[in-house]
Amino acid sequence: MTPSDHQTRKTERLVALVAIALLLFCPPLIIVVDRLPSPHVSWLPLYLFCAWAIVIGLAAWLMEHRAGR
Amino acid sequence: MRTDPIILGTAFGYLALLFVVAAWGDRRAEQGRSLIGSPTVYALSIAVYCTAWTFYGSVGRAAEHGPSFLLIYLGPTLAMLLSPFVIRKMVRIAARQRITSIADFISARYGKSTSLGALVALMALISITPYIALQLKAITVSHAVLINYPDAADTTLVDEHFWMDKSLWVALVLAVFIILFGTRHLDASERHEGMVAAIALESIVKLVAFMAVGVFVVFVMFEGPGALFDQVAATPELAESMRLDSVPGGATGWVGMLVLAFLAFLTLPRQFQVLVVENVDEQHLTRASWLFPLYMLLINLFVIPIALAGLLLGVSAGDPDSFVLTLPLSAGLEGLPLLVFIGGLSAATGMVIVETIALSTMVSNQLVMPLLLRSRRLHLSTKGELAGWLLGIRRVAIVLILLLGYLYHALIGDSYSLVTIGLVSFAGAAQFAPALLIGLYWRGATRQGAAAGLIAGFVVWCYTLLLPGFAQSGWLDAALLTEGPWGIDLLIPYGLFGLEDWDIYTHSLLWSMLANVGLLVGVSLFTRPTPLEQTQAALFTEAMHPNLQTAPLWRGQTTQGALNELLIRYLGNQATRRVFRQNRSDNVFVADEPANAELITRAEQALAGSLGSASARVLINSVVRGEALDIESVLSILDTTSQTLEYNRRLEQKSQELAQIGEELRGANERLRELDRLKDEFVAMVSHELRTPLTSIRAFAEILRDNSQLPNEKREHFLGVIVHESQRLSRLIEEILDLARLESGRLTLNPVPLDLAALARRSIDAIAHLHQERGIELEMSLEADPAMVIGDQDRLEQVIINLLDNAGKFADRHQPRVRLALYRHRDHFRLSVEDNGAGISVDERERVFEKFHQIQQDGDIPHGRPKGSGLGLPISRGIIAHLGGRLWVEDAISLGGACLTLELPPAPEHPAATDSSAPPSAS
């Protein structure tokens, strides 16, 4: 692939990541997690932090990934 | 340890440290060894987003409204993920046009409009003042909590003379501090490297302080998260507190807050300052796009545990906004609360410093300077440096902004919690988003549209969020909130048009954005932009275009001397020298020489960096005769580039096509060469095949001629050989002729309806004698009998005999067996001839139909002549193809050797086909 192809692919991946983040951070997924039964505090905060960490991890990988993309 | 001198000493010591860092940063920048040339420092400076609100208010909001506090950070996370598309473009525009603030950005986008810049600056001032008040409040409250604990903190704040109010002093100290390192000099780039370095340090301090409290609460006070959550689980109302139900407005409020935080992150003046104006390298965005979200995640990690712990401890923990301080205090600690106080101070001062610098730049560049420049007396007749003036204006602005913040805090700040004040500001700043973002991508947005949208959005914001705040603090009649103005309940500020069950921020965001975007788009569609607006719109929307960077945008004329004079007056000697030194194409300064376009552009940019683009425009216009590059020229630059790109694309396409054609040609050439080789081979083979019988005939004929006394039997034998070879020769010639006719398409067939089964029997009879001689066992299975096809009787018989003869030749040598089968397959007839020989390997199966191809068999006599001419199969295939059928090789199912199968379509219905009553027979 040429460098511009790499750039295009990176852009596409980034758009996909934003879409994933939107999906993870918005209802209806939020509502689904909120309704899960839990022994302690609601699962919602834990879910949000995990989803957030995953999105950050993916972003870091995507952004810092250089040659050989 | 919690006495005033110690606390104040620590606080001032910390501020002094910041100042040292800032001064050091500035000195390094002057020496060209920038401290902030690192993406990590850039990411940390963006963390100025996390203010005292984050530090104290997040815990408060978590205690009252569950996980909703996280939305304030998830929104910016989304914005940072989009930074390669949005923020990068803003950074590039800002760098190219020397943008100094968000007001400048919006003003520049809409034709360097002075009025629009002033409007944005005013709106920013009004919506951000409460936010500054929030920080002052946080500092004083945290100080009071630290001093007074376990007494309530608020008691000392009321009923005092204003000069006894610590917030006032905090504001004044901060004003001095900001003046000291925010306006040390007037730089053409309007960057504050020292300040950015100090902010980055502050970000680390507040993160460390907050995490220290978190670790203490979770692992010391509660022996781990498990223990804490067990206790929470035992209190049902607490266990329920982290559900979506606790979020104001539920799912709708959730989305609204996410959008609000997303927009505000991009439009808060201080965020614009650090994200766009202070950015030294576009590439830093790459790191910041994940590092800053990571920072936010870390600083929020302990918010919920601290909030839950505070709620568990109940009254002794005090106000939820102060849990971060009161929890370590309640445990009897001294050092940790002081660290927390410093962390909070860090968060608050960081915000106040950047926000005040951003606002003071806006006030001086967008509000005061345009007014001064309009006053003709000052503008053109005053000689001498105005740079000092500018700094003075900015310093006064800083003091006024902080005093304004103090006033807001003193007068109505107490009626709101930290987060409420912050969110009101957020919603106000978000009003810039449509003009900013739409202007970034839609060339058609006009100045009038942007102004109408901004004003409408701002009015709706004032009505739905700011006024209710005044009503709540008793400045306005509280009935406004319950009954609406003049008793019209459709106009209740928190429930416009009956939309009452939404949370107030989502409600305000919806109506203000509706008005804002609606008017921006609507008015833009019905107004005409001026040429300069069109130019700027093109420059903004096409900012990422590779060609724009190098194009000089001035066509007017002026002398270098006039420009020099102008720059010295507004920027001072040093900055002016820098501008002229950078003018690479024109090294020598000659006062009377005309200035080139590059120099004029550079001068305008330098002025814009100090005065804002609108004022710079006015000043340059005052010395330059002629117009700036008009829209047509800009568009032609872009179009030329587009055409070049299109041309390149087509060229690339053409070269790809050419490469493809070349490949095809190469293939065709190879095929031709192969055909040539085959032709030579064919000729060689034909001559070889013809020569063999001829040689043999000639040899025997010579023997007969030379030996007249040969015995009779020998003579007869030799004559027999000669006859046999002659027959073989004529057969060969006949075959070659057949092949030639087939290939030239001159083969004449005489197709008639005939019975393939009958033909098969006849062929077997014809070859039976030969097979008997070879000892071949022949089977016949005629499942389809009759099998009416259209064909040439003689030719078809020739084909079948050829197949049978071939099979006989290649059958097993010791116990040769051949099987002929005729059957119906789907709607065709198939005739297959199998043998029990070695078979034909898969890659040989097509080659046996090549001319003169000799099938090699295992155990073939190496020196013996190949069996047959090698023309039978190609001829057979040609004949079958002429009759509309196929001939191919496959594995023999019954006998295990090779199987040659021919397939022919059945003849159309014919009376002869039906009246045959012969039973199927097998031999």
PDB file of C-alpha atoms in Angstrom, chain B residues 264-478:
ATOM      1  CA  ALA B 264     -18.033  23.031  25.417  1.00  0.00           C
ATOM      2  CA  PHE B 265     -14.675  21.300  25.342  1.00  0.00           C
ATOM      3  CA  LEU B 266     -14.039  22.754  21.891  1.00  0.00           C
ATOM      4  CA  THR B 267     -15.413  26.218  22.609  1.00  0.00           C
ATOM      5  CA  LEU B 268     -14.414  27.130  26.169  1.00  0.00           C
ATOM      6  CA  PRO B 269     -11.968  30.033  25.699  1.00  0.00           C
ATOM      7  CA  ARG B 270      -9.277  28.443  27.855  1.00  0.00           C
ATOM      8  CA  GLN B 271      -9.550  25.134  25.983  1.00  0.00           C
ATOM      9  CA  PHE B 272      -9.263  26.980  22.706  1.00  0.00           C
ATOM     10  CA  GLN B 273      -6.230  28.760  24.108  1.00  0.00           C
ATOM     11  CA  VAL B 274      -4.321  25.598  25.078  1.00  0.00           C
ATOM     12  CA  LEU B 275      -5.630  23.331  22.322  1.00  0.00           C
ATOM     13  CA  VAL B 276      -5.255  25.715  19.390  1.00  0.00           C
ATOM     14  CA  VAL B 277      -3.406  28.938  20.185  1.00  0.00           C
ATOM     15  CA  GLU B 278      -0.658  27.444  22.365  1.00  0.00           C
ATOM     16  CA  ASN B 279      -0.142  24.433  20.137  1.00  0.00           C
ATOM     17  CA  VAL B 280       3.412  24.490  18.797  1.00  0.00           C
ATOM     18  CA  ASP B 281       3.196  21.386  16.631  1.00  0.00           C
ATOM     19  CA  GLU B 282       0.235  19.776  14.912  1.00  0.00           C
ATOM     20  CA  GLN B 283       1.765  16.372  15.548  1.00  0.00           C
ATOM     21  CA  HIS B 284       1.327  16.815  19.300  1.00  0.00           C
ATOM     22  CA  LEU B 285      -2.371  16.170  18.791  1.00  0.00           C
ATOM     23  CA  THR B 286      -1.593  12.550  18.038  1.00  0.00           C
ATOM     24  CA  ARG B 287      -0.322  11.881  21.550  1.00  0.00           C
ATOM     25  CA  ALA B 288      -2.818  14.167  23.234  1.00  0.00           C
ATOM     26  CA  SER B 289      -5.766  12.427  21.577  1.00  0.00           C
ATOM     27  CA  TRP B 290      -5.338   9.470  23.920  1.00  0.00           C
ATOM     28  CA  LEU B 291      -3.108  10.783  26.711  1.00  0.00           C
ATOM     29  CA  PHE B 292      -5.528  13.494  27.754  1.00  0.00           C
ATOM     30  CA  PRO B 293      -8.506  11.067  27.936  1.00  0.00           C
ATOM     31  CA  LEU B 294      -6.244   8.797  29.999  1.00  0.00           C
ATOM     32  CA  TYR B 295      -5.539  11.697  32.342  1.00  0.00           C
ATOM     33  CA  MET B 296      -9.260  12.306  32.761  1.00  0.00           C
ATOM     34  CA  LEU B 297      -9.859   8.629  33.440  1.00  0.00           C
ATOM     35  CA  LEU B 298      -7.197   8.587  36.149  1.00  0.00           C
ATOM     36  CA  ILE B 299      -8.380  11.722  37.883  1.00  0.00           C
ATOM     37  CA  ASN B 300     -11.908  10.312  37.971  1.00  0.00           C
ATOM     38  CA  LEU B 301     -10.957   6.838  39.106  1.00  0.00           C
ATOM     39  CA  PHE B 302     -11.563   7.522  42.781  1.00  0.00           C
ATOM     40  CA  VAL B 303     -14.477   9.916  42.492  1.00  0.00           C
ATOM     41  CA  ILE B 304     -17.152   7.296  43.120  1.00  0.00           C
ATOM     42  CA  PRO B 305     -15.366   5.612  46.041  1.00  0.00           C
ATOM     43  CA  ILE B 306     -14.781   8.999  47.693  1.00  0.00           C
ATOM     44  CA  ALA B 307     -18.389  10.048  47.148  1.00  0.00           C
ATOM     45  CA  LEU B 308     -19.724   6.777  48.532  1.00  0.00           C
ATOM     46  CA  ALA B 309     -17.345   6.932  51.492  1.00  0.00           C
ATOM     47  CA  GLY B 310     -18.457  10.486  52.236  1.00  0.00           C
ATOM     48  CA  LEU B 311     -22.114   9.477  52.057  1.00  0.00           C
ATOM     49  CA  LEU B 312     -21.470   6.504  54.332  1.00  0.00           C
ATOM     50  CA  LEU B 313     -19.912   8.744  56.935  1.00  0.00           C
ATOM     51  CA  GLY B 314     -22.919  11.051  56.716  1.00  0.00           C
ATOM     52  CA  VAL B 315     -23.033  14.397  58.523  1.00  0.00           C
ATOM     53  CA  SER B 316     -19.437  14.321  59.728  1.00  0.00           C
ATOM     54  CA  ALA B 317     -18.259  14.525  56.112  1.00  0.00           C
ATOM     55  CA  GLY B 318     -20.140  17.784  55.548  1.00  0.00           C
ATOM     56  CA  ASP B 319     -20.942  19.216  52.113  1.00  0.00           C
ATOM     57  CA  PRO B 320     -20.449  16.675  49.270  1.00  0.00           C
ATOM     58  CA  ASP B 321     -18.403  19.261  47.347  1.00  0.00           C
ATOM     59  CA  SER B 322     -15.837  19.143  50.165  1.00  0.00           C
ATOM     60  CA  PHE B 323     -15.610  15.383  50.679  1.00  0.00           C
ATOM     61  CA  VAL B 324     -12.126  15.341  49.166  1.00  0.00           C
ATOM     62  CA  LEU B 325     -10.973  17.576  52.014  1.00  0.00           C
ATOM     63  CA  THR B 326     -13.240  16.519  54.859  1.00  0.00           C
ATOM     64  CA  LEU B 327     -12.605  12.777  54.574  1.00  0.00           C
ATOM     65  CA  PRO B 328      -8.879  12.980  55.338  1.00  0.00           C
ATOM     66  CA  LEU B 329      -9.640  15.669  57.930  1.00  0.00           C
ATOM     67  CA  SER B 330     -12.195  13.426  59.640  1.00  0.00           C
ATOM     68  CA  ALA B 331      -9.508  10.754  59.885  1.00  0.00           C
ATOM     69  CA  GLY B 332      -7.400  13.228  61.864  1.00  0.00           C
ATOM     70  CA  LEU B 333      -4.795  13.759  59.160  1.00  0.00           C
ATOM     71  CA  GLU B 334      -2.869  17.009  58.742  1.00  0.00           C
ATOM     72  CA  GLY B 335      -0.505  16.624  55.785  1.00  0.00           C
ATOM     73  CA  LEU B 336      -2.874  15.038  53.287  1.00  0.00           C
ATOM     74  CA  PRO B 337      -5.535  17.768  53.613  1.00  0.00           C
ATOM     75  CA  LEU B 338      -2.834  20.339  52.926  1.00  0.00           C
ATOM     76  CA  LEU B 339      -1.788  18.430  49.814  1.00  0.00           C
ATOM     77  CA  VAL B 340      -5.437  18.302  48.767  1.00  0.00           C
ATOM     78  CA  PHE B 341      -5.746  22.018  49.296  1.00  0.00           C
ATOM     79  CA  ILE B 342      -2.696  22.582  47.085  1.00  0.00           C
ATOM     80  CA  GLY B 343      -4.178  20.227  44.493  1.00  0.00           C
ATOM     81  CA  GLY B 344      -7.421  22.171  44.498  1.00  0.00           C
ATOM     82  CA  LEU B 345      -5.512  25.438  44.387  1.00  0.00           C
ATOM     83  CA  SER B 346      -3.593  24.059  41.411  1.00  0.00           C
ATOM     84  CA  ALA B 347      -6.761  23.132  39.600  1.00  0.00           C
ATOM     85  CA  ALA B 348      -8.351  26.493  40.306  1.00  0.00           C
ATOM     86  CA  THR B 349      -5.377  28.692  39.526  1.00  0.00           C
ATOM     87  CA  GLY B 350      -4.587  26.795  36.357  1.00  0.00           C
ATOM     88  CA  MET B 351      -8.047  27.459  35.068  1.00  0.00           C
ATOM     89  CA  VAL B 352      -8.143  31.075  36.207  1.00  0.00           C
ATOM     90  CA  ILE B 353      -4.748  31.831  34.664  1.00  0.00           C
ATOM     91  CA  VAL B 354      -5.516  30.425  31.230  1.00  0.00           C
ATOM     92  CA  GLU B 355      -9.109  31.615  31.167  1.00  0.00           C
ATOM     93  CA  THR B 356      -8.169  35.118  32.227  1.00  0.00           C
ATOM     94  CA  ILE B 357      -5.386  35.352  29.681  1.00  0.00           C
ATOM     95  CA  ALA B 358      -7.751  34.111  26.975  1.00  0.00           C
ATOM     96  CA  LEU B 359     -10.483  36.527  28.011  1.00  0.00           C
ATOM     97  CA  SER B 360      -8.133  39.484  28.409  1.00  0.00           C
ATOM     98  CA  THR B 361      -6.760  38.831  24.915  1.00  0.00           C
ATOM     99  CA  MET B 362     -10.310  38.849  23.606  1.00  0.00           C
ATOM    100  CA  VAL B 363     -11.225  41.991  25.488  1.00  0.00           C
ATOM    101  CA  SER B 364      -8.171  43.902  24.306  1.00  0.00           C
ATOM    102  CA  ASN B 365      -8.146  42.599  20.723  1.00  0.00           C
ATOM    103  CA  GLN B 366     -11.826  42.358  19.962  1.00  0.00           C
ATOM    104  CA  LEU B 367     -13.363  45.049  22.140  1.00  0.00           C
ATOM    105  CA  VAL B 368     -10.876  47.758  23.069  1.00  0.00           C
ATOM    106  CA  MET B 369      -8.425  47.863  20.143  1.00  0.00           C
ATOM    107  CA  PRO B 370     -11.079  48.170  17.442  1.00  0.00           C
ATOM    108  CA  LEU B 371     -12.556  51.089  19.358  1.00  0.00           C
ATOM    109  CA  LEU B 372      -9.163  52.742  19.708  1.00  0.00           C
ATOM    110  CA  LEU B 373      -8.378  52.210  16.059  1.00  0.00           C
ATOM    111  CA  ARG B 374     -11.635  53.783  15.065  1.00  0.00           C
ATOM    112  CA  SER B 375     -10.816  56.903  16.917  1.00  0.00           C
ATOM    113  CA  ARG B 376      -8.926  58.586  14.109  1.00  0.00           C
ATOM    114  CA  ARG B 377      -6.854  60.775  16.368  1.00  0.00           C
ATOM    115  CA  LEU B 378      -5.169  57.893  18.095  1.00  0.00           C
ATOM    116  CA  HIS B 379      -5.006  55.706  15.085  1.00  0.00           C
ATOM    117  CA  LEU B 380      -3.024  57.640  12.535  1.00  0.00           C
ATOM    118  CA  SER B 381      -1.669  60.742  14.125  1.00  0.00           C
ATOM    119  CA  THR B 382      -0.107  59.364  17.284  1.00  0.00           C
ATOM    120  CA  LYS B 383       3.509  58.534  16.815  1.00  0.00           C
ATOM    121  CA  GLY B 384       5.478  56.252  19.034  1.00  0.00           C
ATOM    122  CA  GLU B 385       5.017  52.737  20.273  1.00  0.00           C
ATOM    123  CA  LEU B 386       1.550  51.426  20.929  1.00  0.00           C
ATOM    124  CA  ALA B 387       2.839  48.069  22.136  1.00  0.00           C
ATOM    125  CA  GLY B 388       2.990  49.435  25.691  1.00  0.00           C
ATOM    126  CA  TRP B 389      -0.607  50.556  25.363  1.00  0.00           C
ATOM    127  CA  LEU B 390      -1.686  47.105  24.377  1.00  0.00           C
ATOM    128  CA  LEU B 391      -0.030  45.493  27.378  1.00  0.00           C
ATOM    129  CA  GLY B 392      -1.599  48.091  29.624  1.00  0.00           C
ATOM    130  CA  ILE B 393      -5.045  47.390  28.234  1.00  0.00           C
ATOM    131  CA  ARG B 394      -4.548  43.711  28.755  1.00  0.00           C
ATOM    132  CA  ARG B 395      -3.399  44.134  32.353  1.00  0.00           C
ATOM    133  CA  VAL B 396      -6.370  46.284  33.191  1.00  0.00           C
ATOM    134  CA  ALA B 397      -8.599  43.697  31.531  1.00  0.00           C
ATOM    135  CA  ILE B 398      -7.123  40.952  33.688  1.00  0.00           C
ATOM    136  CA  VAL B 399      -7.830  42.834  36.893  1.00  0.00           C
ATOM    137  CA  LEU B 400     -11.353  43.697  35.746  1.00  0.00           C
ATOM    138  CA  ILE B 401     -12.165  40.144  34.706  1.00  0.00           C
ATOM    139  CA  LEU B 402     -11.056  38.750  38.049  1.00  0.00           C
ATOM    140  CA  LEU B 403     -12.980  41.420  39.924  1.00  0.00           C
ATOM    141  CA  LEU B 404     -16.019  40.591  37.836  1.00  0.00           C
ATOM    142  CA  GLY B 405     -15.578  36.959  38.814  1.00  0.00           C
ATOM    143  CA  TYR B 406     -15.282  37.956  42.413  1.00  0.00           C
ATOM    144  CA  LEU B 407     -18.440  40.053  42.202  1.00  0.00           C
ATOM    145  CA  TYR B 408     -20.412  37.162  40.714  1.00  0.00           C
ATOM    146  CA  HIS B 409     -19.179  34.886  43.463  1.00  0.00           C
ATOM    147  CA  ALA B 410     -19.881  37.400  46.210  1.00  0.00           C
ATOM    148  CA  LEU B 411     -23.334  38.305  44.981  1.00  0.00           C
ATOM    149  CA  ILE B 412     -24.914  35.087  43.719  1.00  0.00           C
ATOM    150  CA  GLY B 413     -22.265  32.378  43.839  1.00  0.00           C
ATOM    151  CA  ASP B 414     -23.484  30.953  47.117  1.00  0.00           C
ATOM    152  CA  SER B 415     -26.842  29.921  45.741  1.00  0.00           C
ATOM    153  CA  TYR B 416     -25.292  27.436  43.327  1.00  0.00           C
ATOM    154  CA  SER B 417     -23.166  24.386  43.779  1.00  0.00           C
ATOM    155  CA  LEU B 418     -19.854  24.224  41.946  1.00  0.00           C
ATOM    156  CA  VAL B 419     -21.089  21.976  39.205  1.00  0.00           C
ATOM    157  CA  THR B 420     -24.194  24.015  38.561  1.00  0.00           C
ATOM    158  CA  ILE B 421     -22.117  27.132  37.971  1.00  0.00           C
ATOM    159  CA  GLY B 422     -19.762  25.202  35.728  1.00  0.00           C
ATOM    160  CA  LEU B 423     -22.520  23.718  33.645  1.00  0.00           C
ATOM    161  CA  VAL B 424     -24.199  27.079  33.136  1.00  0.00           C
ATOM    162  CA  SER B 425     -20.901  28.324  31.737  1.00  0.00           C
ATOM    163  CA  PHE B 426     -20.560  25.236  29.585  1.00  0.00           C
ATOM    164  CA  ALA B 427     -23.930  25.828  28.012  1.00  0.00           C
ATOM    165  CA  GLY B 428     -23.005  29.456  27.367  1.00  0.00           C
ATOM    166  CA  ALA B 429     -19.685  28.611  25.718  1.00  0.00           C
ATOM    167  CA  ALA B 430     -21.364  25.888  23.654  1.00  0.00           C
ATOM    168  CA  GLN B 431     -23.186  28.663  21.789  1.00  0.00           C
ATOM    169  CA  PHE B 432     -19.967  29.303  19.860  1.00  0.00           C
ATOM    170  CA  ALA B 433     -19.954  25.773  18.509  1.00  0.00           C
ATOM    171  CA  PRO B 434     -22.294  26.216  15.513  1.00  0.00           C
ATOM    172  CA  ALA B 435     -20.511  29.308  14.203  1.00  0.00           C
ATOM    173  CA  LEU B 436     -17.170  27.590  14.781  1.00  0.00           C
ATOM    174  CA  LEU B 437     -17.852  24.075  13.549  1.00  0.00           C
ATOM    175  CA  ILE B 438     -20.286  24.841  10.751  1.00  0.00           C
ATOM    176  CA  GLY B 439     -17.997  27.648   9.600  1.00  0.00           C
ATOM    177  CA  LEU B 440     -15.160  25.156   9.490  1.00  0.00           C
ATOM    178  CA  TYR B 441     -16.891  22.913   6.973  1.00  0.00           C
ATOM    179  CA  TRP B 442     -19.582  24.929   5.206  1.00  0.00           C
ATOM    180  CA  ARG B 443     -18.364  27.698   2.956  1.00  0.00           C
ATOM    181  CA  GLY B 444     -21.866  29.118   2.670  1.00  0.00           C
ATOM    182  CA  ALA B 445     -22.141  30.255   6.301  1.00  0.00           C
ATOM    183  CA  THR B 446     -22.220  34.066   6.357  1.00  0.00           C
ATOM    184  CA  ARG B 447     -21.429  36.744   8.915  1.00  0.00           C
ATOM    185  CA  GLN B 448     -25.062  37.736   9.327  1.00  0.00           C
ATOM    186  CA  GLY B 449     -26.048  34.098   9.803  1.00  0.00           C
ATOM    187  CA  ALA B 450     -23.370  33.543  12.417  1.00  0.00           C
ATOM    188  CA  ALA B 451     -24.297  36.739  14.265  1.00  0.00           C
ATOM    189  CA  ALA B 452     -28.011  35.915  14.241  1.00  0.00           C
ATOM    190  CA  GLY B 453     -27.332  32.382  15.440  1.00  0.00           C
ATOM    191  CA  LEU B 454     -24.963  33.521  18.189  1.00  0.00           C
ATOM    192  CA  ILE B 455     -27.331  36.191  19.466  1.00  0.00           C
ATOM    193  CA  ALA B 456     -30.369  33.922  19.386  1.00  0.00           C
ATOM    194  CA  GLY B 457     -28.560  31.043  21.068  1.00  0.00           C
ATOM    195  CA  PHE B 458     -27.159  33.367  23.684  1.00  0.00           C
ATOM    196  CA  VAL B 459     -30.544  34.921  24.432  1.00  0.00           C
ATOM    197  CA  VAL B 460     -32.115  31.497  24.840  1.00  0.00           C
ATOM    198  CA  TRP B 461     -29.222  30.458  27.106  1.00  0.00           C
ATOM    199  CA  CYS B 462     -29.655  33.591  29.237  1.00  0.00           C
ATOM    200  CA  TYR B 463     -33.354  32.946  29.537  1.00  0.00           C
ATOM    201  CA  THR B 464     -33.203  29.230  30.283  1.00  0.00           C
ATOM    202  CA  LEU B 465     -30.133  29.087  32.535  1.00  0.00           C
ATOM    203  CA  LEU B 466     -28.726  32.446  33.594  1.00  0.00           C
ATOM    204  CA  LEU B 467     -31.976  34.213  34.599  1.00  0.00           C
ATOM    205  CA  PRO B 468     -33.221  31.245  36.637  1.00  0.00           C
ATOM    206  CA  GLY B 469     -29.934  31.436  38.499  1.00  0.00           C
ATOM    207  CA  PHE B 470     -30.665  35.063  39.359  1.00  0.00           C
ATOM    208  CA  ALA B 471     -34.187  34.098  40.385  1.00  0.00           C
ATOM    209  CA  GLN B 472     -32.871  31.401  42.668  1.00  0.00           C
ATOM    210  CA  SER B 473     -30.537  33.794  44.405  1.00  0.00           C
ATOM    211  CA  GLY B 474     -33.405  36.194  45.026  1.00  0.00           C
ATOM    212  CA  TRP B 475     -32.467  38.859  42.476  1.00  0.00           C
ATOM    213  CA  LEU B 476     -35.568  38.152  40.501  1.00  0.00           C
ATOM    214  CA  ASP B 477     -39.012  37.050  41.505  1.00  0.00           C
ATOM    215  CA  ALA B 478     -38.903  33.319  42.195  1.00  0.00           C
TER     216      ALA B 478
END
